[in-house]
Structures are given as C-alpha cells and as structure tokens.
Coordinates of C-alpha atoms (C1' of nucleotides) in Angstrom, one line a residue:
Chain A
M618 CA 7.3 8.8 22.6
A619 CA 8.4 6.9 25.8
I620 CA 10.8 4.1 25.3
S621 CA 9.6 0.8 26.7
P622 CA 11.5 -2.4 27.3
D623 CA 9.9 -3.8 24.2
E624 CA 11.2 -1.0 22.1
T625 CA 14.6 -1.5 23.6
K626 CA 14.5 -5.2 22.6
L627 CA 13.4 -4.4 19.1
A628 CA 16.0 -1.7 18.7
A629 CA 18.7 -4.1 19.8
A630 CA 17.5 -6.8 17.3
L631 CA 17.5 -4.2 14.5
H632 CA 21.0 -3.0 15.3
E633 CA 22.3 -6.5 15.4
R634 CA 21.1 -7.0 11.9
G635 CA 22.4 -3.7 10.7
Q636 CA 18.9 -2.3 10.2
R637 CA 17.5 1.0 11.2
V638 CA 15.4 1.9 14.2
T639 CA 12.7 4.1 12.9
P640 CA 9.7 5.6 14.7
Q641 CA 7.3 3.7 12.4
R642 CA 8.9 0.4 13.3
L643 CA 8.7 1.1 17.0
V644 CA 5.1 2.2 16.9
I645 CA 3.9 -0.6 14.6
H646 CA 5.5 -3.1 16.9
R647 CA 4.2 -1.5 20.0
T648 CA 0.7 -1.1 18.6
L649 CA 0.5 -4.7 17.5
R650 CA 1.6 -5.9 21.0
E651 CA -1.0 -3.7 22.7
L652 CA -3.8 -4.7 20.4
N653 CA -3.0 -8.2 21.5
R654 CA -5.2 -9.9 18.9
H655 CA -5.3 -10.8 15.3
V656 CA -5.1 -7.8 13.0
G657 CA -5.0 -7.3 9.3
A658 CA -2.6 -4.7 7.8
E659 CA -5.3 -2.1 7.2
E660 CA -6.7 -2.4 10.7
L661 CA -3.3 -2.1 12.2
L662 CA -2.6 1.0 10.0
G663 CA -5.7 2.6 11.5
A664 CA -4.5 2.0 15.0
V665 CA -0.9 3.2 14.2
E666 CA -2.1 6.4 12.6
E667 CA -3.6 7.5 15.9
R668 CA -0.1 7.7 17.2
I669 CA 2.0 8.8 14.3
P670 CA 0.0 10.2 11.3
G671 CA 1.2 9.7 7.8
V672 CA 2.2 6.1 8.0
S673 CA 1.5 4.2 4.8
L674 CA 0.2 0.7 4.1
P675 CA 3.4 -0.4 2.3
T676 CA 5.4 0.5 5.4
V677 CA 3.0 -1.6 7.6
Y678 CA 3.4 -4.6 5.3
S679 CA 7.2 -4.3 5.1
T680 CA 7.5 -3.8 8.9
L681 CA 5.3 -6.8 9.6
E682 CA 7.4 -8.9 7.3
L683 CA 10.5 -7.6 9.1
L684 CA 9.0 -8.3 12.5
E685 CA 8.0 -11.8 11.4
G686 CA 11.6 -12.4 10.3
L687 CA 12.8 -11.3 13.8
G688 CA 10.4 -13.7 15.3
L689 CA 8.5 -11.0 17.2
V690 CA 5.2 -11.5 15.4
R691 CA 3.5 -14.5 13.8
R692 CA 1.6 -14.6 10.6
V693 CA -1.8 -16.3 11.0
G694 CA -3.3 -16.2 7.6
P695 CA -4.1 -16.0 4.9
A696 CA -7.4 -16.6 6.5
G697 CA -10.7 -15.4 5.0
G698 CA -8.9 -13.6 2.1
R699 CA -6.6 -11.5 4.2
V700 CA -3.3 -12.0 6.0
L701 CA -3.5 -11.6 9.8
Y702 CA -0.7 -11.0 12.3
D703 CA -0.6 -12.1 15.9
S704 CA 1.6 -10.8 18.7
R705 CA 1.2 -14.0 20.7
L706 CA 4.4 -15.9 20.3
D707 CA 3.5 -19.0 22.4
D708 CA 2.1 -22.1 20.8
H709 CA -1.5 -21.8 20.2
H710 CA -3.9 -22.4 17.4
H711 CA -6.8 -20.7 15.6
V712 CA -10.4 -21.1 14.6
V713 CA -11.6 -19.3 11.5
C714 CA -15.2 -18.8 10.7
S715 CA -15.7 -20.0 7.2
H716 CA -18.5 -17.5 6.7
C717 CA -17.3 -14.2 8.1
G718 CA -13.5 -14.8 8.4
R719 CA -13.5 -14.1 12.1
V720 CA -10.5 -15.6 13.9
E721 CA -10.2 -16.7 17.5
D722 CA -7.5 -18.3 19.6
I723 CA -7.6 -21.9 20.7
D724 CA -5.6 -23.2 23.6
A725 CA -5.4 -26.9 23.3
P726 CA -2.6 -29.4 23.5
L727 CA -1.4 -30.7 20.2
D728 CA 1.5 -33.0 19.3
T729 CA 2.8 -31.9 15.9
G730 CA 6.0 -33.8 16.2
A731 CA 5.2 -36.5 13.7
A732 CA 3.9 -33.9 11.2
L733 CA 7.0 -31.8 11.5
D734 CA 9.2 -34.8 11.0
A735 CA 7.2 -35.8 7.9
A736 CA 7.6 -32.3 6.6
R737 CA 11.4 -32.3 7.1
G738 CA 11.5 -35.7 5.5
A739 CA 9.8 -34.2 2.4
G740 CA 12.6 -31.7 2.2
F741 CA 11.1 -28.7 4.0
A742 CA 13.4 -26.7 6.3
D743 CA 12.5 -24.4 9.2
A744 CA 9.2 -26.2 9.5
R745 CA 6.6 -24.7 11.8
A746 CA 3.1 -26.2 12.3
G747 CA -0.1 -24.3 12.7
L748 CA -3.5 -25.9 13.3
V749 CA -6.4 -24.0 11.7
V750 CA -9.9 -25.1 12.6
T751 CA -12.6 -24.0 10.3
G752 CA -16.2 -23.8 11.3
V753 CA -19.2 -21.5 11.5
C754 CA -19.1 -19.1 14.4
R755 CA -22.1 -18.5 16.6
D756 CA -23.1 -15.2 15.0
C757 CA -23.1 -16.6 11.5
A758 CA -24.9 -19.7 12.5
I759 CA -27.7 -17.6 13.9
R760 CA -27.9 -15.2 11.0
G761 CA -27.9 -17.9 8.4
Chain B
M1277 CA -18.5 -38.5 -22.4
A1278 CA -18.7 -41.9 -20.7
I1279 CA -20.5 -42.0 -17.3
S1280 CA -18.4 -43.3 -14.5
P1281 CA -19.6 -44.3 -11.0
D1282 CA -18.2 -41.0 -9.7
E1283 CA -20.4 -39.1 -12.1
T1284 CA -23.4 -41.2 -11.1
K1285 CA -22.7 -40.4 -7.4
L1286 CA -22.4 -36.7 -8.1
A1287 CA -25.5 -36.7 -10.2
A1288 CA -27.5 -38.3 -7.5
A1289 CA -26.2 -35.8 -4.9
L1290 CA -27.2 -32.9 -7.2
H1291 CA -30.7 -34.3 -7.8
E1292 CA -31.2 -34.8 -4.1
R1293 CA -30.6 -31.1 -3.6
G1294 CA -32.7 -30.1 -6.6
Q1295 CA -29.7 -28.9 -8.5
R1296 CA -28.8 -29.5 -12.1
V1297 CA -26.5 -32.0 -13.6
T1298 CA -24.5 -30.1 -16.2
P1299 CA -21.6 -31.3 -18.3
Q1300 CA -19.4 -28.6 -16.7
R1301 CA -20.0 -29.9 -13.3
L1302 CA -19.4 -33.5 -14.2
V1303 CA -16.2 -32.7 -16.0
I1304 CA -14.8 -30.3 -13.4
H1305 CA -15.5 -33.0 -10.7
R1306 CA -13.9 -35.7 -12.8
T1307 CA -10.9 -33.7 -13.8
L1308 CA -10.2 -32.7 -10.2
R1309 CA -10.3 -36.3 -9.1
E1310 CA -8.1 -37.5 -11.9
L1311 CA -5.5 -34.8 -11.3
N1312 CA -5.4 -36.1 -7.8
R1313 CA -3.4 -33.3 -6.3
H1314 CA -3.8 -29.7 -5.1
V1315 CA -4.9 -27.4 -7.8
G1316 CA -5.9 -23.8 -8.1
A1317 CA -8.9 -22.6 -10.0
E1318 CA -6.9 -21.4 -13.0
E1319 CA -4.9 -24.6 -13.3
L1320 CA -8.0 -26.7 -13.0
L1321 CA -9.7 -24.6 -15.7
G1322 CA -6.8 -25.4 -18.0
A1323 CA -7.2 -29.1 -17.5
V1324 CA -11.0 -28.9 -17.9
E1325 CA -10.8 -27.0 -21.1
E1326 CA -9.0 -29.8 -22.8
R1327 CA -12.2 -31.8 -22.4
I1328 CA -14.9 -29.2 -22.9
P1329 CA -13.8 -25.9 -24.4
G1330 CA -15.4 -22.7 -23.4
V1331 CA -15.7 -23.2 -19.6
S1332 CA -15.2 -20.1 -17.7
L1333 CA -13.4 -19.3 -14.4
P1334 CA -16.5 -18.2 -12.6
T1335 CA -18.0 -21.6 -13.4
V1336 CA -15.0 -23.3 -12.0
Y1337 CA -15.2 -21.3 -8.8
S1338 CA -18.9 -21.8 -8.3
T1339 CA -18.6 -25.5 -9.0
L1340 CA -15.7 -26.0 -6.6
E1341 CA -17.8 -24.2 -4.0
L1342 CA -20.7 -26.5 -4.8
L1343 CA -18.5 -29.6 -4.6
E1344 CA -17.1 -28.5 -1.3
G1345 CA -20.6 -28.1 0.0
L1346 CA -21.4 -31.7 -1.1
G1347 CA -18.3 -32.9 0.7
L1348 CA -16.7 -34.2 -2.5
V1349 CA -13.7 -31.9 -2.4
R1350 CA -11.7 -30.1 0.3
R1351 CA -10.4 -26.6 0.3
V1352 CA -6.8 -26.5 1.3
G1353 CA -5.9 -22.8 1.2
P1354 CA -5.7 -20.0 1.0
A1355 CA -2.1 -21.0 0.8
G1356 CA 0.5 -18.8 -0.9
G1357 CA -2.0 -16.3 -2.0
R1358 CA -4.3 -18.7 -3.8
V1359 CA -7.1 -21.0 -2.8
L1360 CA -6.3 -24.7 -3.5
Y1361 CA -8.7 -27.6 -3.8
D1362 CA -7.9 -31.3 -3.1
S1363 CA -9.8 -34.3 -4.1
R1364 CA -8.4 -36.4 -1.3
L1365 CA -11.1 -36.7 1.3
D1366 CA -9.2 -38.7 3.9
D1367 CA -7.6 -37.0 6.9
H1368 CA -4.2 -35.8 5.9
H1369 CA -2.3 -32.5 6.3
H1370 CA -0.2 -30.1 4.2
V1371 CA 3.2 -28.5 4.0
V1372 CA 3.4 -25.1 2.2
C1373 CA 6.6 -23.6 1.1
S1374 CA 6.7 -20.1 2.4
H1375 CA 8.8 -19.0 -0.5
C1376 CA 7.1 -20.4 -3.6
G1377 CA 3.7 -21.5 -2.3
R1378 CA 4.2 -25.2 -3.3
V1379 CA 2.0 -27.6 -1.4
E1380 CA 2.6 -31.2 -0.6
D1381 CA 0.7 -33.8 1.4
I1382 CA 1.7 -35.0 4.8
D1383 CA 0.6 -38.3 6.2
A1384 CA 1.2 -38.3 9.9
P1385 CA -0.9 -39.1 12.9
L1386 CA -2.4 -36.1 14.7
D1387 CA -4.9 -36.0 17.5
T1388 CA -7.0 -32.8 17.0
G1389 CA -9.7 -33.9 19.4
A1390 CA -8.8 -31.3 22.0
A1391 CA -8.6 -28.5 19.5
L1392 CA -11.9 -29.4 18.0
D1393 CA -13.5 -29.5 21.4
A1394 CA -12.0 -26.1 22.2
A1395 CA -13.4 -24.7 18.9
R1396 CA -16.9 -26.0 19.7
G1397 CA -16.6 -24.6 23.1
A1398 CA -15.9 -21.2 21.5
G1399 CA -19.2 -21.5 19.6
F1400 CA -18.0 -22.8 16.3
A1401 CA -20.1 -25.4 14.6
D1402 CA -19.1 -28.0 12.0
A1403 CA -15.5 -27.6 13.1
R1404 CA -12.9 -29.3 11.0
A1405 CA -9.2 -29.2 11.7
G1406 CA -6.4 -28.8 9.2
L1407 CA -2.8 -28.7 10.1
V1408 CA -0.6 -26.5 7.8
V1409 CA 3.1 -26.8 8.2
T1410 CA 5.1 -23.9 6.7
G1411 CA 8.7 -24.2 5.7
V1412 CA 11.1 -23.7 2.9
C1413 CA 11.1 -26.4 0.3
R1414 CA 14.3 -28.0 -1.0
D1415 CA 14.3 -26.1 -4.3
C1416 CA 13.8 -22.7 -2.7
A1417 CA 16.5 -23.5 0.0
I1418 CA 19.0 -24.2 -2.8
R1419 CA 18.2 -21.3 -5.0
G1420 CA 18.2 -18.8 -2.1
Chain C
dC932 C1' -42.0 -24.0 -20.3
dT933 C1' -39.1 -22.1 -16.3
dG934 C1' -35.6 -21.2 -13.5
dG935 C1' -31.2 -22.3 -12.3
dA936 C1' -26.4 -22.5 -14.6
dT937 C1' -23.3 -20.6 -17.7
dG938 C1' -20.1 -17.3 -20.0
dC939 C1' -18.4 -12.9 -20.6
dA940 C1' -16.6 -8.9 -18.7
dA941 C1' -15.8 -5.8 -15.3
dA942 C1' -15.2 -4.7 -10.5
dC943 C1' -13.3 -5.5 -6.1
dT944 C1' -9.9 -6.4 -2.3
dC945 C1' -5.8 -7.1 -0.6
dT946 C1' -1.0 -7.0 -1.4
dT947 C1' 3.3 -5.8 -3.8
dT948 C1' 6.3 -2.9 -6.5
dG949 C1' 8.9 1.6 -8.3
dC950 C1' 10.7 5.7 -7.5
dA951 C1' 12.0 10.2 -5.4
dT952 C1' 12.5 12.1 -0.8
dG953 C1' 14.0 12.0 3.9
dC954 C1' 16.2 10.5 8.0
dA955 C1' 18.9 7.2 11.0
dT956 C1' 23.5 6.2 11.4
Chain D
dA1010 C1' 27.8 11.9 4.1
dT1011 C1' 25.5 7.6 2.9
dG1012 C1' 22.2 4.5 1.8
dC1013 C1' 18.3 2.2 3.9
dA1014 C1' 13.4 3.2 5.0
dT1015 C1' 9.4 5.8 3.9
dG1016 C1' 5.4 7.6 1.4
dC1017 C1' 2.9 8.0 -2.6
dA1018 C1' 0.8 6.1 -6.4
dA1019 C1' 0.0 2.6 -9.4
dA1020 C1' 0.2 -2.1 -10.8
dG1021 C1' -0.7 -6.9 -10.0
dA1022 C1' -3.0 -11.3 -8.8
dG1023 C1' -6.8 -13.8 -7.6
dT1024 C1' -11.5 -13.9 -6.7
dT1025 C1' -16.2 -12.4 -6.9
dT1026 C1' -20.3 -10.2 -8.9
dG1027 C1' -23.9 -8.7 -12.6
dC1028 C1' -26.4 -9.6 -16.3
dA1029 C1' -28.1 -11.7 -20.7
dT1030 C1' -28.3 -16.1 -22.8
dC1031 C1' -28.9 -21.0 -22.7
dC1032 C1' -30.2 -25.5 -21.4
dA1033 C1' -31.5 -29.2 -17.9
dG1034 C1' -35.7 -30.7 -15.8

DNA sequence: CTGGATGCAAACTCTTTGCATGCAT
DNA sequence: ATGCATGCAAAGAGTTTGCATCCAG
C-alpha cells in the first residue's frame, strides 16, 4: 500500500495521541475520503474489504469513532435509522429524505451563532451545529 | 374521560381523513401535549398506561406516526439512538448531549430560508429544517 | 355489519460489547 | 516484550411487522 499525504497526516495524529497506526485505520480513512460521500458503516466495510479482506464491522465502527475524535470525519446521522459518516470537513448541511433515508449535501449560508450561544448558555460544551432538512426526494415523490 | 378542545380538534381531523377516533389515540395525543417535552415511545407508553392500561408499544408508534402526519406532533430524532417526539409546534431547535442523549430546547433566531431553497432545488418537497446542536451537557462534562 | 385499529409476540436492523489472538511499538 | 487493536460471535436496544381479535362508524 502506497503512503499518501493523508496517511501521513493520520499517522502523525495517532502517534501524537499514543495510538497505533494500523493498516485497517489507514485504509478505512483513505476509503472514506475517496468515496467522498455519506456512507454507513456496512457500506464502508464493503468498500474497505476490496482493499484489505477480513476487516470486521466492529473495527469499522471503532475506527470511525476514532477518526471523529481526531476531527478527520464528521458524523451526519443518525438519519433514517442509521449513522452516516462524511469526509467533508467544511461547514455544510444535509437534506434527508423522510421516505427512503437518502442524504444529500446542501451548500447554503447559515448563521448558527445565536443557536450555539444558546446551547452554551444551557450548559453544553463543545457545541457544534448541524442543520438537517427533511423532505421527500424526487424519486420517492414520484413513486408514491 | 373528559373531552377537551384538543380532543375535539384531533377527532375532527381524524374524521376528515376517514380515520377512527379511538380512546388510545385521544389519550396518547393528550398525554404527549401535557408532558410538554421530548419523549421517546417507551416513556410515552409509561405515561399513557397510567390512564388507560393495556396500551401497546406498536400502537404508540403508529399513533405518533399518525399525529405527525396530521401535523400535531413533531419528530425530533433520531437523537441518541432513539426517536423523540415533541408537542411544541412552533419553530425552535434542539441541543443533544453527545454523551447521554439528553435533549433540550433552544430558542434562537435562525434563518433557514437559503437552506430550504437549496433543498427544494435538489428536488426535495415538503422541506422542513431542523437545527440540531450537539455538545456535552453539564452533567456529562462533570462526570467525565 | 365491516373494515380499520389494537394488542401480543416475534423478527429485524443496526450498533455495541467480551474475549482470545495478533501485531505495532 | 508489552499492551492496544483486531476479529469473531453474540448480545442489546429500539423499532417494525404479522396476524387474530375487537370495536368505532
């Protein structure tokens, strides 16, 4: 497996926290970045297994949690009954189809300052805001 | 059971859609309104059973879905692994503790117009926006 | 009467946990 | 050598579904 700049960055972050750099972690991170869309754990596992067979779902979950803690991945859901992860780190928002669970990105300006202040005022630390728009996607509207 | 204006309103809405007015539906609706906070299905069932014993979880779920369709209740979650329902119908937002799943209301101005337009532009109908702030609540911050 | 709503129970999905082995350090 | 990470399997939580019975209309 070739080492990309992304892998180097992840490896450095892991070392800094005294955690191990394993092939699974590198590949999961890399795969998630390359898919470049919202994926559930099972879908990600499928893509990862094409590169290194024998990876297990628990490892995917624990690695995603790790990557989220490192700020390299964002958790989108739970949306539609499953937790989704997103490799886009910039501020953006999501539309979820209330019928099929499909998720798409939204790029629109949004000032969440007042909401974040209110959350901090209510005693919540490390507050992050995520706008979720729910609606019925075109496919589901057509098919009933 | 005394009939309140709320029950009358619900009964009318049900009749209009050719659906039945059952004691379970009236009590579930009424209990949710009186609790006046975010509840999960199981918690709501507990409160409902104090009024009419023998109500089942599936009935609670199907009634909540029905009430949501009538616009008398709003679905908050899934947040923290469970779906929550809220009897507040006015525009407000939520903070979810990423550690314990606790949910509180936020009252803060938020202009979601651009996001809703973007969602419609992406083909989503009946778009509604909900801001979810995630953070660590005071209790969880203290206890680790 | 008649069909939609209910209650019971079981199934289903996704996620989390426990433990022995293996590998990064 | 050392102990964290992995893989397997099984448990767990919450939600949904199927079907016979019952009751609102």
